[in-house]
PDB file of C-alpha atoms in Angstrom:
ATOM      1  CA  UNK A   1     -40.277   2.409 -15.720  1.00  0.00           C
ATOM      2  CA  UNK A   2     -37.492   5.647 -16.385  1.00  0.00           C
ATOM      3  CA  UNK A   3     -38.991   6.388 -19.259  1.00  0.00           C
ATOM      4  CA  UNK A   4     -42.596   7.873 -17.679  1.00  0.00           C
ATOM      5  CA  UNK A   5     -43.086  10.306 -17.507  1.00  0.00           C
ATOM      6  CA  UNK A   6     -46.575  12.313 -15.131  1.00  0.00           C
ATOM      7  CA  UNK A   7     -49.923  10.127 -15.558  1.00  0.00           C
ATOM      8  CA  UNK A   8     -48.750   7.249 -17.561  1.00  0.00           C
ATOM      9  CA  UNK A   9     -45.511   6.755 -14.561  1.00  0.00           C
ATOM     10  CA  UNK A  10     -48.669   7.415 -12.012  1.00  0.00           C
ATOM     11  CA  UNK A  11     -50.752   4.496 -13.912  1.00  0.00           C
ATOM     12  CA  UNK A  12     -47.582   1.995 -13.622  1.00  0.00           C
ATOM     13  CA  UNK A  13     -46.957   2.252 -10.439  1.00  0.00           C
ATOM     14  CA  UNK A  14     -51.152   2.222  -9.502  1.00  0.00           C
ATOM     15  CA  UNK A  15     -50.851  -1.510 -11.171  1.00  0.00           C
ATOM     16  CA  UNK A  16     -47.880  -2.439  -9.576  1.00  0.00           C
ATOM     17  CA  UNK A  17     -48.706  -0.884  -5.760  1.00  0.00           C
ATOM     18  CA  UNK A  18     -51.795  -3.231  -6.908  1.00  0.00           C
ATOM     19  CA  UNK A  19     -49.847  -6.462  -7.673  1.00  0.00           C
ATOM     20  CA  UNK A  20     -47.704  -6.787  -4.268  1.00  0.00           C
ATOM     21  CA  UNK A  21     -50.595  -6.612  -2.509  1.00  0.00           C
ATOM     22  CA  UNK A  22     -50.686  -3.284  -1.334  1.00  0.00           C
ATOM     23  CA  UNK A  23     -48.505  -0.259  -0.045  1.00  0.00           C
ATOM     24  CA  UNK A  24     -47.216  -1.307   2.758  1.00  0.00           C
ATOM     25  CA  UNK A  25     -45.916  -4.463   0.743  1.00  0.00           C
ATOM     26  CA  UNK A  26     -44.688  -2.685  -2.183  1.00  0.00           C
ATOM     27  CA  UNK A  27     -43.012  -1.041   0.128  1.00  0.00           C
ATOM     28  CA  UNK A  28     -40.664  -3.524   1.141  1.00  0.00           C
ATOM     29  CA  UNK A  29     -40.354  -4.659  -2.373  1.00  0.00           C
ATOM     30  CA  UNK A  30     -39.764  -1.705  -4.053  1.00  0.00           C
ATOM     31  CA  UNK A  31     -36.740  -0.526  -1.360  1.00  0.00           C
ATOM     32  CA  UNK A  32     -35.403  -4.180  -1.759  1.00  0.00           C
ATOM     33  CA  UNK A  33     -35.105  -3.670  -5.678  1.00  0.00           C
ATOM     34  CA  UNK A  34     -32.282  -0.339  -5.171  1.00  0.00           C
ATOM     35  CA  UNK A  35     -29.326  -0.304  -3.767  1.00  0.00           C
ATOM     36  CA  UNK A  36     -30.587   2.909  -1.504  1.00  0.00           C
ATOM     37  CA  UNK A  37     -34.151   4.731  -1.980  1.00  0.00           C
ATOM     38  CA  UNK A  38     -35.211   8.029  -1.501  1.00  0.00           C
ATOM     39  CA  UNK A  39     -39.165   7.909   0.376  1.00  0.00           C
ATOM     40  CA  UNK A  40     -39.879  12.629  -0.412  1.00  0.00           C
ATOM     41  CA  UNK A  41     -42.439  13.168   2.152  1.00  0.00           C
ATOM     42  CA  UNK A  42     -44.325  15.594   0.827  1.00  0.00           C
ATOM     43  CA  UNK A  43     -48.050  17.981   2.586  1.00  0.00           C
ATOM     44  CA  UNK A  44     -49.834  18.475  -1.714  1.00  0.00           C
ATOM     45  CA  UNK A  45     -49.460  19.744  -4.566  1.00  0.00           C
ATOM     46  CA  UNK A  46     -51.788  22.526  -3.452  1.00  0.00           C
ATOM     47  CA  UNK A  47     -48.272  23.598  -1.634  1.00  0.00           C
ATOM     48  CA  UNK A  48     -46.234  25.967  -2.650  1.00  0.00           C
ATOM     49  CA  UNK A  49     -42.961  25.052  -1.157  1.00  0.00           C
ATOM     50  CA  UNK A  50     -43.339  21.707  -1.602  1.00  0.00           C
ATOM     51  CA  UNK A  51     -43.683  22.359  -5.242  1.00  0.00           C
ATOM     52  CA  UNK A  52     -40.128  23.468  -5.244  1.00  0.00           C
ATOM     53  CA  UNK A  53     -38.821  21.043  -2.851  1.00  0.00           C
ATOM     54  CA  UNK A  54     -39.724  18.866  -5.162  1.00  0.00           C
ATOM     55  CA  UNK A  55     -38.205  19.746  -8.208  1.00  0.00           C
ATOM     56  CA  UNK A  56     -35.455  20.306  -6.751  1.00  0.00           C
ATOM     57  CA  UNK A  57     -35.230  16.489  -5.524  1.00  0.00           C
ATOM     58  CA  UNK A  58     -36.381  15.666  -9.363  1.00  0.00           C
ATOM     59  CA  UNK A  59     -33.769  17.435 -10.877  1.00  0.00           C
ATOM     60  CA  UNK A  60     -31.250  14.192  -8.681  1.00  0.00           C
ATOM     61  CA  UNK A  61     -33.625  11.386  -9.900  1.00  0.00           C
ATOM     62  CA  UNK A  62     -30.411  10.530 -12.464  1.00  0.00           C
ATOM     63  CA  UNK A  63     -27.727  10.537 -10.289  1.00  0.00           C
ATOM     64  CA  UNK A  64     -29.523   8.515  -7.764  1.00  0.00           C
ATOM     65  CA  UNK A  65     -30.838   6.199 -10.922  1.00  0.00           C
ATOM     66  CA  UNK A  66     -26.445   5.966 -11.614  1.00  0.00           C
ATOM     67  CA  UNK A  67     -25.773   5.430  -8.595  1.00  0.00           C
ATOM     68  CA  UNK A  68     -28.076   2.434  -8.533  1.00  0.00           C
ATOM     69  CA  UNK A  69     -31.422   4.359  -6.012  1.00  0.00           C
ATOM     70  CA  UNK A  70     -34.577   5.088  -7.011  1.00  0.00           C
ATOM     71  CA  UNK A  71     -36.600   7.702  -5.727  1.00  0.00           C
ATOM     72  CA  UNK A  72     -40.247   7.884  -4.501  1.00  0.00           C
ATOM     73  CA  UNK A  73     -42.792  10.717  -3.651  1.00  0.00           C
ATOM     74  CA  UNK A  74     -45.765  10.462  -0.611  1.00  0.00           C
ATOM     75  CA  UNK A  75     -47.841  12.400   0.565  1.00  0.00           C
ATOM     76  CA  UNK A  76     -52.168  11.585   2.629  1.00  0.00           C
ATOM     77  CA  UNK A  77     -53.374  13.731  -0.312  1.00  0.00           C
ATOM     78  CA  UNK A  78     -56.442  10.793  -1.531  1.00  0.00           C
ATOM     79  CA  UNK A  79     -55.353   8.753  -4.437  1.00  0.00           C
ATOM     80  CA  UNK A  80     -57.291  10.581  -7.555  1.00  0.00           C
ATOM     81  CA  UNK A  81     -55.337  13.835  -6.524  1.00  0.00           C
ATOM     82  CA  UNK A  82     -51.883  13.102  -6.662  1.00  0.00           C
ATOM     83  CA  UNK A  83     -52.950  11.381 -10.184  1.00  0.00           C
ATOM     84  CA  UNK A  84     -53.975  15.928 -10.993  1.00  0.00           C
ATOM     85  CA  UNK A  85     -50.307  16.168  -9.718  1.00  0.00           C
ATOM     86  CA  UNK A  86     -48.847  14.084 -11.723  1.00  0.00           C
ATOM     87  CA  UNK A  87     -50.386  15.429 -14.854  1.00  0.00           C
ATOM     88  CA  UNK A  88     -50.062  18.513 -13.619  1.00  0.00           C
ATOM     89  CA  UNK A  89     -46.295  18.801 -13.672  1.00  0.00           C
ATOM     90  CA  UNK A  90     -45.516  15.686 -15.270  1.00  0.00           C
ATOM     91  CA  UNK A  91     -42.834  14.188 -12.706  1.00  0.00           C
ATOM     92  CA  UNK A  92     -40.329  12.111 -14.052  1.00  0.00           C
ATOM     93  CA  UNK A  93     -40.708  10.582  -9.715  1.00  0.00           C
ATOM     94  CA  UNK A  94     -43.455   8.777  -8.589  1.00  0.00           C
ATOM     95  CA  UNK A  95     -45.558   9.912  -6.786  1.00  0.00           C
ATOM     96  CA  UNK A  96     -47.564   7.411  -4.680  1.00  0.00           C
ATOM     97  CA  UNK A  97     -50.700   9.524  -2.095  1.00  0.00           C
ATOM     98  CA  UNK A  98     -51.261   6.977   1.082  1.00  0.00           C
ATOM     99  CA  UNK A  99     -53.475   8.741   2.612  1.00  0.00           C
ATOM    100  CA  UNK A 100     -53.966   6.283   5.808  1.00  0.00           C
ATOM    101  CA  UNK A 101     -50.296   7.282   6.258  1.00  0.00           C
ATOM    102  CA  UNK A 102     -49.252   3.767   6.293  1.00  0.00           C
ATOM    103  CA  UNK A 103     -45.722   4.340   5.556  1.00  0.00           C
ATOM    104  CA  UNK A 104     -45.302   7.746   6.704  1.00  0.00           C
ATOM    105  CA  UNK A 105     -46.544   6.419  10.450  1.00  0.00           C
ATOM    106  CA  UNK A 106     -43.652   4.250  10.097  1.00  0.00           C
ATOM    107  CA  UNK A 107     -40.849   6.419  10.320  1.00  0.00           C
ATOM    108  CA  UNK A 108     -42.636   8.835  12.476  1.00  0.00           C
ATOM    109  CA  UNK A 109     -43.898  11.713   9.801  1.00  0.00           C
ATOM    110  CA  UNK A 110     -44.906  13.843  11.340  1.00  0.00           C
ATOM    111  CA  UNK A 111     -48.794  13.642  10.939  1.00  0.00           C
ATOM    112  CA  UNK A 112     -50.571  16.699  11.552  1.00  0.00           C
ATOM    113  CA  UNK A 113     -54.685  16.472  11.914  1.00  0.00           C
ATOM    114  CA  UNK A 114     -57.141  18.003  11.254  1.00  0.00           C
ATOM    115  CA  UNK A 115     -58.561  19.371  14.802  1.00  0.00           C
ATOM    116  CA  UNK A 116     -55.005  20.478  15.702  1.00  0.00           C
ATOM    117  CA  UNK A 117     -54.122  24.401  16.271  1.00  0.00           C
ATOM    118  CA  UNK A 118     -51.531  24.197  14.139  1.00  0.00           C
ATOM    119  CA  UNK A 119     -53.460  22.541  11.110  1.00  0.00           C
ATOM    120  CA  UNK A 120     -55.732  26.389  11.400  1.00  0.00           C
ATOM    121  CA  UNK A 121     -52.335  28.075  12.236  1.00  0.00           C
ATOM    122  CA  UNK A 122     -51.525  26.103   8.747  1.00  0.00           C
ATOM    123  CA  UNK A 123     -53.594  26.931   6.454  1.00  0.00           C
ATOM    124  CA  UNK A 124     -53.347  31.146   7.499  1.00  0.00           C
ATOM    125  CA  UNK A 125     -50.206  31.521   6.279  1.00  0.00           C
ATOM    126  CA  UNK A 126     -50.961  28.952   3.396  1.00  0.00           C
ATOM    127  CA  UNK A 127     -53.381  31.913   2.674  1.00  0.00           C
ATOM    128  CA  UNK A 128     -51.015  34.799   3.077  1.00  0.00           C
ATOM    129  CA  UNK A 129     -49.477  33.445   0.351  1.00  0.00           C
ATOM    130  CA  UNK A 130     -52.283  33.189  -2.295  1.00  0.00           C
ATOM    131  CA  UNK A 131     -53.595  29.540  -1.328  1.00  0.00           C
ATOM    132  CA  UNK A 132     -57.072  28.787  -0.580  1.00  0.00           C
ATOM    133  CA  UNK A 133     -58.287  26.680   2.288  1.00  0.00           C
ATOM    134  CA  UNK A 134     -60.022  25.233  -0.662  1.00  0.00           C
ATOM    135  CA  UNK A 135     -57.895  24.301  -2.704  1.00  0.00           C
ATOM    136  CA  UNK A 136     -56.787  21.835   0.504  1.00  0.00           C
ATOM    137  CA  UNK A 137     -59.396  20.667   1.535  1.00  0.00           C
ATOM    138  CA  UNK A 138     -61.872  20.314  -0.583  1.00  0.00           C
ATOM    139  CA  UNK A 139     -65.061  17.231   1.176  1.00  0.00           C
ATOM    140  CA  UNK A 140     -65.054  16.256   4.399  1.00  0.00           C
ATOM    141  CA  UNK A 141     -62.420  12.592   3.088  1.00  0.00           C
ATOM    142  CA  UNK A 142     -59.064  15.348   2.818  1.00  0.00           C
ATOM    143  CA  UNK A 143     -56.257  14.725   5.932  1.00  0.00           C
ATOM    144  CA  UNK A 144     -59.139  12.478   7.520  1.00  0.00           C
ATOM    145  CA  UNK A 145     -56.178  10.189   8.849  1.00  0.00           C
ATOM    146  CA  UNK A 146     -54.253  13.851   8.799  1.00  0.00           C
ATOM    147  CA  UNK A 147     -51.597  15.298   6.654  1.00  0.00           C
ATOM    148  CA  UNK A 148     -48.274  14.465   6.035  1.00  0.00           C
ATOM    149  CA  UNK A 149     -45.403  16.482   7.073  1.00  0.00           C
ATOM    150  CA  UNK A 150     -42.230  17.251   4.505  1.00  0.00           C
ATOM    151  CA  UNK A 151     -39.312  14.356   5.625  1.00  0.00           C
ATOM    152  CA  UNK A 152     -37.117  12.491   3.601  1.00  0.00           C
ATOM    153  CA  UNK A 153     -36.378   8.897   4.749  1.00  0.00           C
ATOM    154  CA  UNK A 154     -33.499   6.752   3.136  1.00  0.00           C
ATOM    155  CA  UNK A 155     -33.271   2.983   3.731  1.00  0.00           C
ATOM    156  CA  UNK A 156     -30.545   1.255   2.246  1.00  0.00           C
ATOM    157  CA  UNK A 157     -30.711  -2.154  -0.756  1.00  0.00           C
ATOM    158  CA  UNK A 158     -31.520  -4.303   2.899  1.00  0.00           C
ATOM    159  CA  UNK A 159     -34.508  -1.687   4.552  1.00  0.00           C
ATOM    160  CA  UNK A 160     -32.540  -0.855   7.445  1.00  0.00           C
ATOM    161  CA  UNK A 161     -32.862   3.206   7.870  1.00  0.00           C
ATOM    162  CA  UNK A 162     -29.695   4.561   7.219  1.00  0.00           C
ATOM    163  CA  UNK A 163     -31.070   8.781   7.114  1.00  0.00           C
ATOM    164  CA  UNK A 164     -34.136  10.385   8.214  1.00  0.00           C
ATOM    165  CA  UNK A 165     -35.381  13.908   8.580  1.00  0.00           C
ATOM    166  CA  UNK A 166     -38.642  15.314   9.753  1.00  0.00           C
ATOM    167  CA  UNK A 167     -39.299  19.376   9.918  1.00  0.00           C
ATOM    168  CA  UNK A 168     -41.094  20.743  12.900  1.00  0.00           C
ATOM    169  CA  UNK A 169     -44.328  22.921  12.858  1.00  0.00           C
ATOM    170  CA  UNK A 170     -44.067  25.946  14.378  1.00  0.00           C
ATOM    171  CA  UNK A 171     -43.973  29.374  13.585  1.00  0.00           C
ATOM    172  CA  UNK A 172     -40.166  29.495  13.934  1.00  0.00           C
ATOM    173  CA  UNK A 173     -40.384  27.423  10.411  1.00  0.00           C
ATOM    174  CA  UNK A 174     -42.762  29.345   8.593  1.00  0.00           C
ATOM    175  CA  UNK A 175     -44.857  26.027   9.504  1.00  0.00           C
ATOM    176  CA  UNK A 176     -42.849  24.090   7.162  1.00  0.00           C
ATOM    177  CA  UNK A 177     -41.943  25.704   4.803  1.00  0.00           C
ATOM    178  CA  UNK A 178     -37.892  26.477   5.773  1.00  0.00           C
ATOM    179  CA  UNK A 179     -34.969  25.410   6.983  1.00  0.00           C
ATOM    180  CA  UNK A 180     -35.408  21.816   4.726  1.00  0.00           C
ATOM    181  CA  UNK A 181     -32.857  18.983   4.566  1.00  0.00           C
ATOM    182  CA  UNK A 182     -30.662  20.158   1.549  1.00  0.00           C
ATOM    183  CA  UNK A 183     -31.145  16.782  -0.987  1.00  0.00           C
ATOM    184  CA  UNK A 184     -28.083  17.188  -3.097  1.00  0.00           C
ATOM    185  CA  UNK A 185     -25.895  16.971   0.432  1.00  0.00           C
ATOM    186  CA  UNK A 186     -28.210  13.718   1.538  1.00  0.00           C
ATOM    187  CA  UNK A 187     -27.919  12.448  -1.168  1.00  0.00           C
ATOM    188  CA  UNK A 188     -24.634  12.621  -2.267  1.00  0.00           C
ATOM    189  CA  UNK A 189     -23.666  11.331   1.187  1.00  0.00           C
ATOM    190  CA  UNK A 190     -26.122   8.387   0.259  1.00  0.00           C
ATOM    191  CA  UNK A 191     -24.293   7.988  -2.953  1.00  0.00           C
ATOM    192  CA  UNK A 192     -21.235   8.131  -1.246  1.00  0.00           C
ATOM    193  CA  UNK A 193     -22.272   5.415   0.993  1.00  0.00           C
ATOM    194  CA  UNK A 194     -21.435   7.797   4.061  1.00  0.00           C
ATOM    195  CA  UNK A 195     -25.004   6.963   5.963  1.00  0.00           C
ATOM    196  CA  UNK A 196     -24.717   3.760   7.144  1.00  0.00           C
ATOM    197  CA  UNK A 197     -27.172   1.383   9.796  1.00  0.00           C
ATOM    198  CA  UNK A 198     -24.282   1.938  12.518  1.00  0.00           C
ATOM    199  CA  UNK A 199     -23.300   5.647  11.984  1.00  0.00           C
ATOM    200  CA  UNK A 200     -23.458   6.373  15.190  1.00  0.00           C
ATOM    201  CA  UNK A 201     -23.332  10.361  13.882  1.00  0.00           C
ATOM    202  CA  UNK A 202     -26.968  11.557  14.926  1.00  0.00           C
ATOM    203  CA  UNK A 203     -26.419  14.729  13.639  1.00  0.00           C
ATOM    204  CA  UNK A 204     -29.666  17.955  15.033  1.00  0.00           C
ATOM    205  CA  UNK A 205     -30.250  21.084  11.644  1.00  0.00           C
ATOM    206  CA  UNK A 206     -29.493  23.921  13.770  1.00  0.00           C
ATOM    207  CA  UNK A 207     -31.248  26.509  11.869  1.00  0.00           C
ATOM    208  CA  UNK A 208     -34.529  30.505  13.110  1.00  0.00           C
ATOM    209  CA  UNK A 209     -36.994  31.766  10.596  1.00  0.00           C
ATOM    210  CA  UNK A 210     -35.808  32.402   7.277  1.00  0.00           C
ATOM    211  CA  UNK A 211     -31.787  31.845   8.387  1.00  0.00           C
ATOM    212  CA  UNK A 212     -29.970  27.585   7.295  1.00  0.00           C
ATOM    213  CA  UNK A 213     -27.359  25.870   8.131  1.00  0.00           C
ATOM    214  CA  UNK A 214     -24.123  24.698   7.388  1.00  0.00           C
ATOM    215  CA  UNK A 215     -21.270  22.332   8.549  1.00  0.00           C
ATOM    216  CA  UNK A 216     -20.757  22.844  12.165  1.00  0.00           C
ATOM    217  CA  UNK A 217     -19.743  20.433  15.115  1.00  0.00           C
ATOM    218  CA  UNK A 218     -23.210  20.491  16.074  1.00  0.00           C
ATOM    219  CA  UNK A 219     -24.403  19.791  13.091  1.00  0.00           C
ATOM    220  CA  UNK A 220     -23.267  17.268  10.360  1.00  0.00           C
ATOM    221  CA  UNK A 221     -25.694  18.167   7.805  1.00  0.00           C
ATOM    222  CA  UNK A 222     -26.495  21.455   6.496  1.00  0.00           C
ATOM    223  CA  UNK A 223     -30.156  22.528   5.798  1.00  0.00           C
ATOM    224  CA  UNK A 224     -32.544  24.609   2.873  1.00  0.00           C
ATOM    225  CA  UNK A 225     -34.473  27.587   2.571  1.00  0.00           C
ATOM    226  CA  UNK A 226     -36.983  29.446  -0.190  1.00  0.00           C
ATOM    227  CA  UNK A 227     -35.382  32.800  -1.031  1.00  0.00           C
ATOM    228  CA  UNK A 228     -38.728  33.884  -0.185  1.00  0.00           C
ATOM    229  CA  UNK A 229     -41.641  32.996   1.585  1.00  0.00           C
ATOM    230  CA  UNK A 230     -43.304  35.486  -0.929  1.00  0.00           C
ATOM    231  CA  UNK A 231     -42.742  33.256  -3.706  1.00  0.00           C
ATOM    232  CA  UNK A 232     -42.135  29.866  -2.697  1.00  0.00           C
ATOM    233  CA  UNK A 233     -43.352  27.406  -5.569  1.00  0.00           C
ATOM    234  CA  UNK A 234     -40.868  28.879  -7.898  1.00  0.00           C
ATOM    235  CA  UNK A 235     -37.820  30.614  -5.844  1.00  0.00           C
ATOM    236  CA  UNK A 236     -34.274  29.067  -6.003  1.00  0.00           C
ATOM    237  CA  UNK A 237     -33.110  26.711  -3.029  1.00  0.00           C
ATOM    238  CA  UNK A 238     -30.510  28.533  -0.914  1.00  0.00           C
ATOM    239  CA  UNK A 239     -27.766  27.811   1.531  1.00  0.00           C
ATOM    240  CA  UNK A 240     -26.201  30.061   3.370  1.00  0.00           C
ATOM    241  CA  UNK A 241     -23.873  29.749   6.700  1.00  0.00           C
ATOM    242  CA  UNK A 242     -25.445  31.375   9.445  1.00  0.00           C
ATOM    243  CA  UNK A 243     -26.561  28.599  12.097  1.00  0.00           C
ATOM    244  CA  UNK A 244     -29.120  29.467  15.227  1.00  0.00           C
ATOM    245  CA  UNK A 245     -31.973  27.618  17.024  1.00  0.00           C
ATOM    246  CA  UNK A 246     -33.544  24.397  15.902  1.00  0.00           C
ATOM    247  CA  UNK A 247     -36.230  23.874  13.865  1.00  0.00           C
ATOM    248  CA  UNK A 248     -35.845  20.725  12.544  1.00  0.00           C
ATOM    249  CA  UNK A 249     -34.229  17.460  13.282  1.00  0.00           C
ATOM    250  CA  UNK A 250     -32.106  14.885  11.754  1.00  0.00           C
ATOM    251  CA  UNK A 251     -30.619  11.880  12.625  1.00  0.00           C
ATOM    252  CA  UNK A 252     -28.101   8.902  10.948  1.00  0.00           C
ATOM    253  CA  UNK A 253     -30.604   5.991  12.261  1.00  0.00           C
ATOM    254  CA  UNK A 254     -28.940   3.260  14.288  1.00  0.00           C
ATOM    255  CA  UNK A 255     -32.086   1.780  14.990  1.00  0.00           C
ATOM    256  CA  UNK A 256     -35.129   0.659  12.247  1.00  0.00           C
ATOM    257  CA  UNK A 257     -38.301   2.088  13.212  1.00  0.00           C
ATOM    258  CA  UNK A 258     -41.305  -0.147  14.084  1.00  0.00           C
ATOM    259  CA  UNK A 259     -44.143  -1.125  10.842  1.00  0.00           C
TER     260      UNK A 259
END
């Protein structure tokens, strides 16, 4: 499927999921096909911060593939909307719709329910960026099982969890828009074999509103930040060297999450 993009890639992955008997069986099967697999969770095609972040991750696809790895994007958006995103962006990385959050729950990806106060605050923040609520919640079926927040999970070929990062949806992180795990750095660590199930290091990102992290004694892995909250959809992701209070969590895990 390496030569497929956009709708053709989405349709091929959809058929693959069906042939495996569902997304959970597909997940277990696809992980065994590669030396490591990167799963990037995003809110939906409407999220301006996610657009820039997914583009950064997609640019690393060739490096991941050359190392024998694979990469997938997962969202709680409904499947027909995910296909629309694939068509609009012509992604080279397959996007999967998991509206029931079956995969996200396996790795404790944060889920925001539509009834949560933080969901309303997120909508208010997005409105300030010009994102209409109607583009997020088009009907009553959207995100009925929760909105999966930005996260990155990497598994080795044996299905063991070797890296997990999940955003913290707080005002300090601009409701998950900034202080995200640096995909280039983390993926390089995976390629070099430095992420392992028995890695005892459990690093924390230490970052406050509008600031990033690089290496420090308390933070092994750096995070990234959009250069401007007013232009999140196209802004490059940069890394600085300032460390402040915590707003996202990262771990090199030593145990697997239960299904």
